[in-house]
CSV table of C-alpha atoms and ligand atoms in Angstrom, one decimal:
chain,number,residue,atom,x,y,z
Q,1027,UNK,CA,-74.4,-81.6,-226.8
Q,1028,UNK,CA,-75.9,-78.0,-226.4
Q,1029,UNK,CA,-76.6,-78.7,-222.8
Q,1030,UNK,CA,-73.0,-79.8,-222.3
Q,1031,UNK,CA,-71.7,-76.5,-223.9
Q,1032,UNK,CA,-74.0,-74.5,-221.6
Q,1033,UNK,CA,-72.7,-76.5,-218.7
Q,1034,UNK,CA,-69.1,-75.8,-219.7
Q,1035,UNK,CA,-69.8,-72.1,-220.3
Q,1036,UNK,CA,-71.5,-71.9,-216.8
Q,1037,UNK,CA,-68.5,-73.7,-215.4
Q,1038,UNK,CA,-66.2,-71.4,-217.1
Q,1039,UNK,CA,-68.0,-68.3,-215.9
Q,1040,UNK,CA,-68.1,-69.8,-212.5
Q,1041,UNK,CA,-64.4,-70.3,-212.5
Q,1042,UNK,CA,-63.8,-66.7,-213.7
Q,1043,UNK,CA,-66.2,-65.4,-211.0
Q,1044,UNK,CA,-64.4,-67.5,-208.3
Q,1045,UNK,CA,-60.9,-66.3,-209.5
Q,1046,UNK,CA,-62.0,-62.7,-209.5
Q,1047,UNK,CA,-63.5,-63.2,-206.0
Q,1048,UNK,CA,-60.2,-64.7,-204.8
Q,1049,UNK,CA,-58.2,-61.8,-206.4
Q,1050,UNK,CA,-60.5,-59.2,-204.8
Q,1051,UNK,CA,-60.3,-60.9,-201.4
Q,1052,UNK,CA,-56.5,-60.8,-201.8
Q,1053,UNK,CA,-56.5,-57.1,-202.5
Q,1054,UNK,CA,-58.8,-56.4,-199.6
Q,1055,UNK,CA,-56.7,-58.6,-197.2
Q,1056,UNK,CA,-53.5,-56.8,-198.3
Q,1057,UNK,CA,-55.3,-53.4,-197.9
Q,1058,UNK,CA,-56.5,-54.4,-194.4
Q,1059,UNK,CA,-53.0,-55.7,-193.5
Q,1060,UNK,CA,-51.5,-52.3,-194.4
Q,1061,UNK,CA,-54.1,-50.7,-192.2
Q,1062,UNK,CA,-53.5,-52.7,-189.1
Q,1063,UNK,CA,-49.7,-53.1,-189.5
Q,1064,UNK,CA,-48.1,-50.0,-187.8
Q,1065,UNK,CA,-45.6,-48.1,-190.0
Q,1066,UNK,CA,-42.6,-47.7,-187.7
Q,1067,UNK,CA,-40.9,-44.4,-188.3
Q,1068,UNK,CA,-37.2,-44.0,-188.0
Q,1069,UNK,CA,-36.0,-43.9,-184.3
Q,1070,UNK,CA,-39.3,-45.3,-183.1
Q,1071,UNK,CA,-39.2,-47.5,-179.9
Q,1072,UNK,CA,-39.0,-51.2,-180.9
Q,1073,UNK,CA,-36.9,-50.7,-183.9
Q,1074,UNK,CA,-33.1,-50.7,-184.5
Q,1075,UNK,CA,-32.1,-47.1,-184.1
Q,1076,UNK,CA,-29.2,-45.3,-185.7
Q,1077,UNK,CA,-27.8,-43.4,-182.7
Q,1078,UNK,CA,-25.0,-41.5,-184.4
Q,1079,UNK,CA,-21.3,-41.7,-185.1
Q,1080,UNK,CA,-18.8,-42.9,-182.4
Q,1081,UNK,CA,-16.9,-39.7,-182.3
Q,1082,UNK,CA,-20.1,-37.7,-181.6
Q,1083,UNK,CA,-20.1,-39.0,-178.0
Q,1084,UNK,CA,-17.6,-37.9,-175.4
Q,1085,UNK,CA,-16.2,-40.4,-172.9
Q,1086,UNK,CA,-18.4,-40.0,-169.7
Q,1087,UNK,CA,-21.4,-38.5,-171.7
Q,1088,UNK,CA,-25.0,-39.7,-171.3
Q,1089,UNK,CA,-27.2,-38.9,-174.3
Q,1090,UNK,CA,-31.0,-39.3,-174.1
Q,1091,UNK,CA,-32.9,-40.5,-177.1
Q,1092,UNK,CA,-36.3,-39.7,-175.9
Q,1093,UNK,CA,-38.4,-41.1,-178.9
Q,1094,UNK,CA,-36.4,-44.3,-178.7
Q,1095,UNK,CA,-36.6,-44.4,-174.9
Q,1096,UNK,CA,-33.0,-45.1,-174.0
Q,1097,UNK,CA,-29.8,-43.5,-172.8
Q,1098,UNK,CA,-26.6,-44.0,-174.7
Q,1099,UNK,CA,-23.7,-44.0,-172.2
Q,1100,UNK,CA,-20.2,-43.5,-173.5
Q,1101,UNK,CA,-17.8,-45.2,-171.2
Q,1102,UNK,CA,-14.0,-45.3,-171.6
Q,1103,UNK,CA,-14.4,-48.9,-172.8
Q,1104,UNK,CA,-17.3,-48.4,-175.1
Q,1105,UNK,CA,-21.1,-47.9,-175.2
Q,1106,UNK,CA,-24.1,-49.1,-173.1
Q,1107,UNK,CA,-27.7,-48.3,-174.2
Q,1108,UNK,CA,-30.0,-48.3,-171.1
Q,1109,UNK,CA,-33.7,-48.4,-171.1
Q,1110,UNK,CA,-35.1,-45.4,-169.4
Q,1111,UNK,CA,-37.8,-47.5,-167.6
Q,1112,UNK,CA,-37.1,-48.1,-163.9
Q,1113,UNK,CA,-36.8,-51.8,-163.2
Q,1114,UNK,CA,-38.8,-51.1,-159.9
Q,1115,UNK,CA,-42.3,-50.2,-161.2
Q,1116,UNK,CA,-41.5,-48.6,-164.6
Q,1117,UNK,CA,-41.3,-44.9,-164.1
Q,1118,UNK,CA,-39.1,-42.9,-166.5
Q,1119,UNK,CA,-35.7,-42.5,-164.8
Q,1120,UNK,CA,-34.0,-39.2,-165.6
Q,1121,UNK,CA,-30.3,-38.6,-165.8
Q,1122,UNK,CA,-29.2,-35.9,-163.4
Q,1123,UNK,CA,-26.2,-34.4,-165.0
Q,1124,UNK,CA,-25.0,-32.4,-161.9
Q,1125,UNK,CA,-25.0,-35.4,-159.6
Q,1126,UNK,CA,-23.8,-37.8,-162.4
Q,1127,UNK,CA,-26.6,-40.2,-161.4
Q,1128,UNK,CA,-29.8,-41.6,-162.6
Q,1129,UNK,CA,-32.5,-40.7,-160.0
Q,1130,UNK,CA,-36.0,-42.3,-160.3
Q,1131,UNK,CA,-38.6,-39.7,-159.1
Q,1132,UNK,CA,-41.2,-42.3,-158.1
Q,1133,UNK,CA,-39.4,-44.1,-155.1
Q,1134,UNK,CA,-35.9,-42.6,-155.2
Q,1135,UNK,CA,-34.0,-45.5,-156.7
Q,1136,UNK,CA,-30.5,-44.3,-157.7
Q,1137,UNK,CA,-28.4,-45.7,-160.4
Q,1138,UNK,CA,-24.7,-45.2,-161.4
Q,1139,UNK,CA,-23.8,-44.2,-165.0
Q,1140,UNK,CA,-23.6,-48.0,-165.7
Q,1141,UNK,CA,-27.1,-48.5,-164.3
Q,1142,UNK,CA,-26.0,-50.2,-161.1
Q,1143,UNK,CA,-28.5,-49.7,-158.1
Q,1144,UNK,CA,-27.0,-47.5,-155.5
Q,1145,UNK,CA,-30.1,-47.0,-153.3
Q,1146,UNK,CA,-33.8,-47.6,-153.4
Q,1147,UNK,CA,-36.2,-50.3,-154.0
Q,1148,UNK,CA,-35.1,-51.2,-157.7
Q,1149,UNK,CA,-34.5,-55.0,-157.7
Q,1150,UNK,CA,-31.8,-54.9,-160.4
Q,1151,UNK,CA,-29.8,-52.5,-162.6
Q,1152,UNK,CA,-31.3,-50.6,-165.4
Q,1153,UNK,CA,-32.0,-52.8,-168.4
Q,1154,UNK,CA,-30.0,-52.7,-171.5
Q,1155,UNK,CA,-30.5,-52.8,-175.3
Q,1156,UNK,CA,-28.1,-54.5,-177.6
Q,1157,UNK,CA,-25.5,-52.0,-179.1
Q,1158,UNK,CA,-23.8,-52.7,-182.4
Q,1159,UNK,CA,-21.1,-50.6,-184.1
Q,1160,UNK,CA,-20.9,-50.8,-187.9
Q,1161,UNK,CA,-18.0,-48.9,-189.1
Q,1162,UNK,CA,-18.2,-45.7,-187.1
Q,1163,UNK,CA,-22.0,-45.8,-186.7
Q,1164,UNK,CA,-23.8,-46.9,-183.5
Q,1165,UNK,CA,-27.1,-49.0,-183.7
Q,1166,UNK,CA,-29.3,-49.8,-180.8
Q,1167,UNK,CA,-31.9,-52.4,-180.9
Q,1168,UNK,CA,-34.8,-51.2,-178.9
Q,1169,UNK,CA,-36.8,-54.3,-179.7
Q,1170,UNK,CA,-34.7,-56.4,-177.3
Q,1171,UNK,CA,-34.6,-55.6,-173.6
Q,1172,UNK,CA,-31.7,-57.3,-171.6
Q,1173,UNK,CA,-32.3,-57.7,-167.8
Q,1174,UNK,CA,-29.1,-58.2,-165.8
Q,1175,UNK,CA,-28.4,-58.8,-162.1
Q,1176,UNK,CA,-25.3,-56.8,-162.0
Q,1177,UNK,CA,-22.9,-54.7,-164.2
Q,1178,UNK,CA,-20.3,-56.7,-166.0
Q,1179,UNK,CA,-17.7,-55.2,-168.4
Q,1180,UNK,CA,-18.9,-57.7,-171.0
Q,1181,UNK,CA,-22.1,-55.7,-171.4
Q,1182,UNK,CA,-20.2,-52.7,-172.9
Q,1183,UNK,CA,-20.0,-52.7,-176.6
Q,1184,UNK,CA,-16.3,-51.8,-177.3
Q,1185,UNK,CA,-15.2,-49.2,-179.9
Q,1186,UNK,CA,-13.1,-51.1,-182.5
G,541,FES,S1,-40.5,-46.8,-160.1
G,541,FES,FE1,-38.4,-46.3,-159.9
G,541,FES,S2,-38.0,-46.5,-157.8
G,541,FES,FE2,-40.0,-47.1,-158.0
């Protein structure tokens, strides 16, 4: 009987020890996960970015969101968000305001305000990010890159 009690006590402490170990491993695992999971700050590339209010952008304007890596283009019919990365070999494509053109400095691909290829080796128009307008706020999802073969009016997010 005494041996049985000792065994039960030993089993009990074994269970307590195992439970403590599991709890400790859980804590360590959660801590490590927080360590390796990047904390994405607001406006970071790869997140849904709040770009601003609809009336902050004039028709014909091109606004650069450097941290978020896109241009927000305000057309008469609505908005396009274009990835700054050249569809040729990935250089950053600057908007040249005085020429109203995107001009890639690497191999001279030229793009219209809608991202259509005018000249150079770029194989397709500049890529897009989805744009959503909630109320009067514009949101751009920089986690989703949309490739296209040509400009189509359906790519423009209309202002409602
Ligand atoms: S990377 Fe832009 S034209 Fe080559």
